[in-house]
Amino acid sequence: MASSLIEKAKKVTEVENKLRQAMETVRQADVIDQKLEETRARNSALVASRGSSSRSHEGGAPPKEKNSQAISQHLADNKAEKLHREHRRMRKEIAAAIASRESTKAKLERMEKERDLLAKANARLLKQSSEKDDINAKSLSTILHLKELTEQLKREKELTEQQIKSAGQLSLATRLVSNAKERLSEVLSKERSEWERKVKELEEVREALKQERQHAVLALKRKEAEMARVDNETSEMRARCEELVATSAAETKEKQHLMEKLAVAQRETSEIAKKLVRIQSKVGGSEPSGFTTEQLTTQITVLKGRLTCPVCNHRDKKCILLRCRHMFCKQCVEENIRNRSRKCPACGQRFDNKDVEDIWL
């Protein structure tokens, strides 16, 4: 596009030069026209002078005048011939100038038409040039933008190459990781099977513990019920303990009284034994009974033990349990009933209030 614009500009310059040359030719034609007019004026003047000289020659002038007139006539003829020759030459030049003028006018008209065409073409070219300048500006901005894009693409290419390198490293690391993962998966599969076995064992243990827990919960509930019962029994036992403390004091006093009675009974027993010995000694002809004093004392102790309560060992038996036929004192049986320990102290068989009966020995 730029080369075509330059060629068109050269053509416009050539047309302008030709136009200047045509104008110069027109000025020269004008100058020739002026010279031609001057030559015609001189020619008409010469013709007039020649006619006047011929008239004077016909009127009969003197010889000297005739000679001078002949000389002047000769000079005038020579001059007229020269003028005729010059006139012919000038006419030729005028005809050539007119022809050149006509051709120059035709050329000028053609040149003006070409100038108009070239002006229009120049205007069109200027418009195209402005459009081209705009396009060039846009192209320049586009080129700059493309350069920026190119630089950006170069940077992106460098980044891509770096990423490719890092991707290669990552692929290598991935392969290593995959190999490690395979080895780890094998180890994990083994460990998983081991853990599954352990989990099964732990589930069995858990089930067992669950059952034990259920049993323990049930036992705990029973224990809690028993604890509540024991708390109640404890409260009752505390009250009973207080009663027993009072009863113990009373029993202590009773024990002292019984010990006194026992001492009296032992004295009486010894006296009875002495009396028995004296009686035996008095009976001379009778046979001895075969019991010594110690044996009789032991027998009396055993008999008294059979009459004594086996729980407290100092009160007499006054109650009998009908289920097992064991006998105890009234206070011990009532204490067991209050403590809700309704079992026979001797054999452990359970009894009820209706199984307790009084006895008299």
PDB file of N, CA, C and O in Angstrom, residues 153-186:
ATOM      1  N   LEU A 153       3.249 -14.551  26.348  1.00  0.00           N
ATOM      2  CA  LEU A 153       3.327 -15.961  25.939  1.00  0.00           C
ATOM      3  C   LEU A 153       4.701 -16.544  26.246  1.00  0.00           C
ATOM      4  O   LEU A 153       4.825 -17.714  26.621  1.00  0.00           O
ATOM      5  N   LYS A 154       5.758 -15.702  26.067  1.00  0.00           N
ATOM      6  CA  LYS A 154       7.095 -16.174  26.416  1.00  0.00           C
ATOM      7  C   LYS A 154       7.181 -16.490  27.898  1.00  0.00           C
ATOM      8  O   LYS A 154       7.714 -17.540  28.290  1.00  0.00           O
ATOM      9  N   ARG A 155       6.632 -15.530  28.722  1.00  0.00           N
ATOM     10  CA  ARG A 155       6.638 -15.795  30.163  1.00  0.00           C
ATOM     11  C   ARG A 155       5.833 -17.042  30.494  1.00  0.00           C
ATOM     12  O   ARG A 155       6.249 -17.884  31.299  1.00  0.00           O
ATOM     13  N   GLU A 156       4.638 -17.130  29.829  1.00  0.00           N
ATOM     14  CA  GLU A 156       3.823 -18.321  30.068  1.00  0.00           C
ATOM     15  C   GLU A 156       4.543 -19.584  29.600  1.00  0.00           C
ATOM     16  O   GLU A 156       4.433 -20.640  30.234  1.00  0.00           O
ATOM     17  N   LYS A 157       5.282 -19.443  28.476  1.00  0.00           N
ATOM     18  CA  LYS A 157       6.045 -20.588  27.986  1.00  0.00           C
ATOM     19  C   LYS A 157       7.099 -20.994  28.998  1.00  0.00           C
ATOM     20  O   LYS A 157       7.292 -22.191  29.284  1.00  0.00           O
ATOM     21  N   GLU A 158       7.805 -19.965  29.546  1.00  0.00           N
ATOM     22  CA  GLU A 158       8.809 -20.267  30.572  1.00  0.00           C
ATOM     23  C   GLU A 158       8.154 -20.929  31.778  1.00  0.00           C
ATOM     24  O   GLU A 158       8.658 -21.928  32.308  1.00  0.00           O
ATOM     25  N   LEU A 159       7.005 -20.322  32.195  1.00  0.00           N
ATOM     26  CA  LEU A 159       6.286 -20.935  33.323  1.00  0.00           C
ATOM     27  C   LEU A 159       5.846 -22.356  32.985  1.00  0.00           C
ATOM     28  O   LEU A 159       5.910 -23.260  33.830  1.00  0.00           O
ATOM     29  N   THR A 160       5.388 -22.519  31.702  1.00  0.00           N
ATOM     30  CA  THR A 160       4.951 -23.866  31.285  1.00  0.00           C
ATOM     31  C   THR A 160       6.121 -24.841  31.306  1.00  0.00           C
ATOM     32  O   THR A 160       5.966 -25.991  31.733  1.00  0.00           O
ATOM     33  N   GLU A 161       7.291 -24.349  30.820  1.00  0.00           N
ATOM     34  CA  GLU A 161       8.461 -25.225  30.866  1.00  0.00           C
ATOM     35  C   GLU A 161       8.822 -25.582  32.303  1.00  0.00           C
ATOM     36  O   GLU A 161       9.127 -26.741  32.612  1.00  0.00           O
ATOM     37  N   GLN A 162       8.770 -24.535  33.181  1.00  0.00           N
ATOM     38  CA  GLN A 162       9.024 -24.825  34.596  1.00  0.00           C
ATOM     39  C   GLN A 162       8.001 -25.809  35.139  1.00  0.00           C
ATOM     40  O   GLN A 162       8.339 -26.738  35.879  1.00  0.00           O
ATOM     41  N   GLN A 163       6.711 -25.572  34.750  1.00  0.00           N
ATOM     42  CA  GLN A 163       5.675 -26.498  35.213  1.00  0.00           C
ATOM     43  C   GLN A 163       5.895 -27.895  34.662  1.00  0.00           C
ATOM     44  O   GLN A 163       5.640 -28.891  35.339  1.00  0.00           O
ATOM     45  N   ILE A 164       6.378 -27.952  33.362  1.00  0.00           N
ATOM     46  CA  ILE A 164       6.658 -29.270  32.774  1.00  0.00           C
ATOM     47  C   ILE A 164       7.773 -29.954  33.558  1.00  0.00           C
ATOM     48  O   ILE A 164       7.700 -31.155  33.860  1.00  0.00           O
ATOM     49  N   LYS A 165       8.825 -29.147  33.881  1.00  0.00           N
ATOM     50  CA  LYS A 165       9.897 -29.722  34.685  1.00  0.00           C
ATOM     51  C   LYS A 165       9.380 -30.190  36.037  1.00  0.00           C
ATOM     52  O   LYS A 165       9.669 -31.307  36.487  1.00  0.00           O
ATOM     53  N   SER A 166       8.608 -29.277  36.679  1.00  0.00           N
ATOM     54  CA  SER A 166       8.041 -29.673  37.977  1.00  0.00           C
ATOM     55  C   SER A 166       7.095 -30.861  37.818  1.00  0.00           C
ATOM     56  O   SER A 166       7.021 -31.734  38.683  1.00  0.00           O
ATOM     57  N   ALA A 167       6.357 -30.889  36.654  1.00  0.00           N
ATOM     58  CA  ALA A 167       5.462 -32.028  36.412  1.00  0.00           C
ATOM     59  C   ALA A 167       6.266 -33.312  36.251  1.00  0.00           C
ATOM     60  O   ALA A 167       5.859 -34.374  36.730  1.00  0.00           O
ATOM     61  N   GLY A 168       7.433 -33.202  35.561  1.00  0.00           N
ATOM     62  CA  GLY A 168       8.302 -34.373  35.456  1.00  0.00           C
ATOM     63  C   GLY A 168       8.782 -34.835  36.813  1.00  0.00           C
ATOM     64  O   GLY A 168       8.772 -36.030  37.144  1.00  0.00           O
ATOM     65  N   GLN A 169       9.212 -33.825  37.616  1.00  0.00           N
ATOM     66  CA  GLN A 169       9.610 -34.178  38.980  1.00  0.00           C
ATOM     67  C   GLN A 169       8.450 -34.778  39.755  1.00  0.00           C
ATOM     68  O   GLN A 169       8.612 -35.751  40.501  1.00  0.00           O
ATOM     69  N   LEU A 170       7.250 -34.151  39.554  1.00  0.00           N
ATOM     70  CA  LEU A 170       6.077 -34.686  40.246  1.00  0.00           C
ATOM     71  C   LEU A 170       5.734 -36.085  39.761  1.00  0.00           C
ATOM     72  O   LEU A 170       5.297 -36.938  40.548  1.00  0.00           O
ATOM     73  N   SER A 171       5.891 -36.316  38.424  1.00  0.00           N
ATOM     74  CA  SER A 171       5.615 -37.659  37.912  1.00  0.00           C
ATOM     75  C   SER A 171       6.576 -38.677  38.519  1.00  0.00           C
ATOM     76  O   SER A 171       6.180 -39.778  38.911  1.00  0.00           O
ATOM     77  N   LEU A 172       7.893 -38.258  38.612  1.00  0.00           N
ATOM     78  CA  LEU A 172       8.856 -39.145  39.257  1.00  0.00           C
ATOM     79  C   LEU A 172       8.480 -39.392  40.710  1.00  0.00           C
ATOM     80  O   LEU A 172       8.483 -40.535  41.185  1.00  0.00           O
ATOM     81  N   ALA A 173       8.140 -38.255  41.385  1.00  0.00           N
ATOM     82  CA  ALA A 173       7.707 -38.411  42.779  1.00  0.00           C
ATOM     83  C   ALA A 173       6.450 -39.256  42.873  1.00  0.00           C
ATOM     84  O   ALA A 173       6.279 -40.052  43.797  1.00  0.00           O
ATOM     85  N   THR A 174       5.552 -39.082  41.862  1.00  0.00           N
ATOM     86  CA  THR A 174       4.312 -39.871  41.860  1.00  0.00           C
ATOM     87  C   THR A 174       4.600 -41.349  41.696  1.00  0.00           C
ATOM     88  O   THR A 174       3.994 -42.196  42.351  1.00  0.00           O
ATOM     89  N   ARG A 175       5.569 -41.654  40.770  1.00  0.00           N
ATOM     90  CA  ARG A 175       5.942 -43.057  40.608  1.00  0.00           C
ATOM     91  C   ARG A 175       6.533 -43.619  41.894  1.00  0.00           C
ATOM     92  O   ARG A 175       6.190 -44.731  42.310  1.00  0.00           O
ATOM     93  N   LEU A 176       7.425 -42.793  42.507  1.00  0.00           N
ATOM     94  CA  LEU A 176       7.991 -43.240  43.779  1.00  0.00           C
ATOM     95  C   LEU A 176       6.902 -43.436  44.823  1.00  0.00           C
ATOM     96  O   LEU A 176       6.891 -44.410  45.573  1.00  0.00           O
ATOM     97  N   VAL A 177       5.972 -42.438  44.830  1.00  0.00           N
ATOM     98  CA  VAL A 177       4.869 -42.536  45.791  1.00  0.00           C
ATOM     99  C   VAL A 177       3.988 -43.736  45.502  1.00  0.00           C
ATOM    100  O   VAL A 177       3.501 -44.421  46.411  1.00  0.00           O
ATOM    101  N   SER A 178       3.769 -44.009  44.163  1.00  0.00           N
ATOM    102  CA  SER A 178       2.943 -45.171  43.812  1.00  0.00           C
ATOM    103  C   SER A 178       3.615 -46.469  44.256  1.00  0.00           C
ATOM    104  O   SER A 178       2.967 -47.365  44.791  1.00  0.00           O
ATOM    105  N   ASN A 179       4.976 -46.524  44.028  1.00  0.00           N
ATOM    106  CA  ASN A 179       5.694 -47.714  44.500  1.00  0.00           C
ATOM    107  C   ASN A 179       5.608 -47.841  46.012  1.00  0.00           C
ATOM    108  O   ASN A 179       5.327 -48.921  46.551  1.00  0.00           O
ATOM    109  N   ALA A 180       5.848 -46.683  46.673  1.00  0.00           N
ATOM    110  CA  ALA A 180       5.729 -46.713  48.139  1.00  0.00           C
ATOM    111  C   ALA A 180       4.313 -47.061  48.564  1.00  0.00           C
ATOM    112  O   ALA A 180       4.084 -47.760  49.549  1.00  0.00           O
ATOM    113  N   LYS A 181       3.336 -46.539  47.769  1.00  0.00           N
ATOM    114  CA  LYS A 181       1.939 -46.816  48.083  1.00  0.00           C
ATOM    115  C   LYS A 181       1.628 -48.304  47.936  1.00  0.00           C
ATOM    116  O   LYS A 181       0.908 -48.891  48.747  1.00  0.00           O
ATOM    117  N   GLU A 182       2.213 -48.920  46.857  1.00  0.00           N
ATOM    118  CA  GLU A 182       1.993 -50.353  46.679  1.00  0.00           C
ATOM    119  C   GLU A 182       2.580 -51.135  47.847  1.00  0.00           C
ATOM    120  O   GLU A 182       1.931 -52.021  48.410  1.00  0.00           O
ATOM    121  N   ARG A 183       3.873 -50.763  48.184  1.00  0.00           N
ATOM    122  CA  ARG A 183       4.465 -51.450  49.329  1.00  0.00           C
ATOM    123  C   ARG A 183       3.663 -51.198  50.596  1.00  0.00           C
ATOM    124  O   ARG A 183       3.413 -52.112  51.393  1.00  0.00           O
ATOM    125  N   LEU A 184       3.241 -49.919  50.739  1.00  0.00           N
ATOM    126  CA  LEU A 184       2.454 -49.580  51.924  1.00  0.00           C
ATOM    127  C   LEU A 184       1.116 -50.294  51.921  1.00  0.00           C
ATOM    128  O   LEU A 184       0.614 -50.718  52.970  1.00  0.00           O
ATOM    129  N   SER A 185       0.517 -50.438  50.678  1.00  0.00           N
ATOM    130  CA  SER A 185      -0.766 -51.142  50.607  1.00  0.00           C
ATOM    131  C   SER A 185      -0.599 -52.602  51.005  1.00  0.00           C
ATOM    132  O   SER A 185      -1.454 -53.183  51.684  1.00  0.00           O
ATOM    133  N   GLU A 186       0.555 -53.211  50.569  1.00  0.00           N
ATOM    134  CA  GLU A 186       0.801 -54.586  50.981  1.00  0.00           C
ATOM    135  C   GLU A 186       0.930 -54.681  52.498  1.00  0.00           C
ATOM    136  O   GLU A 186       0.317 -55.546  53.138  1.00  0.00           O
TER     137      GLU A 186
END
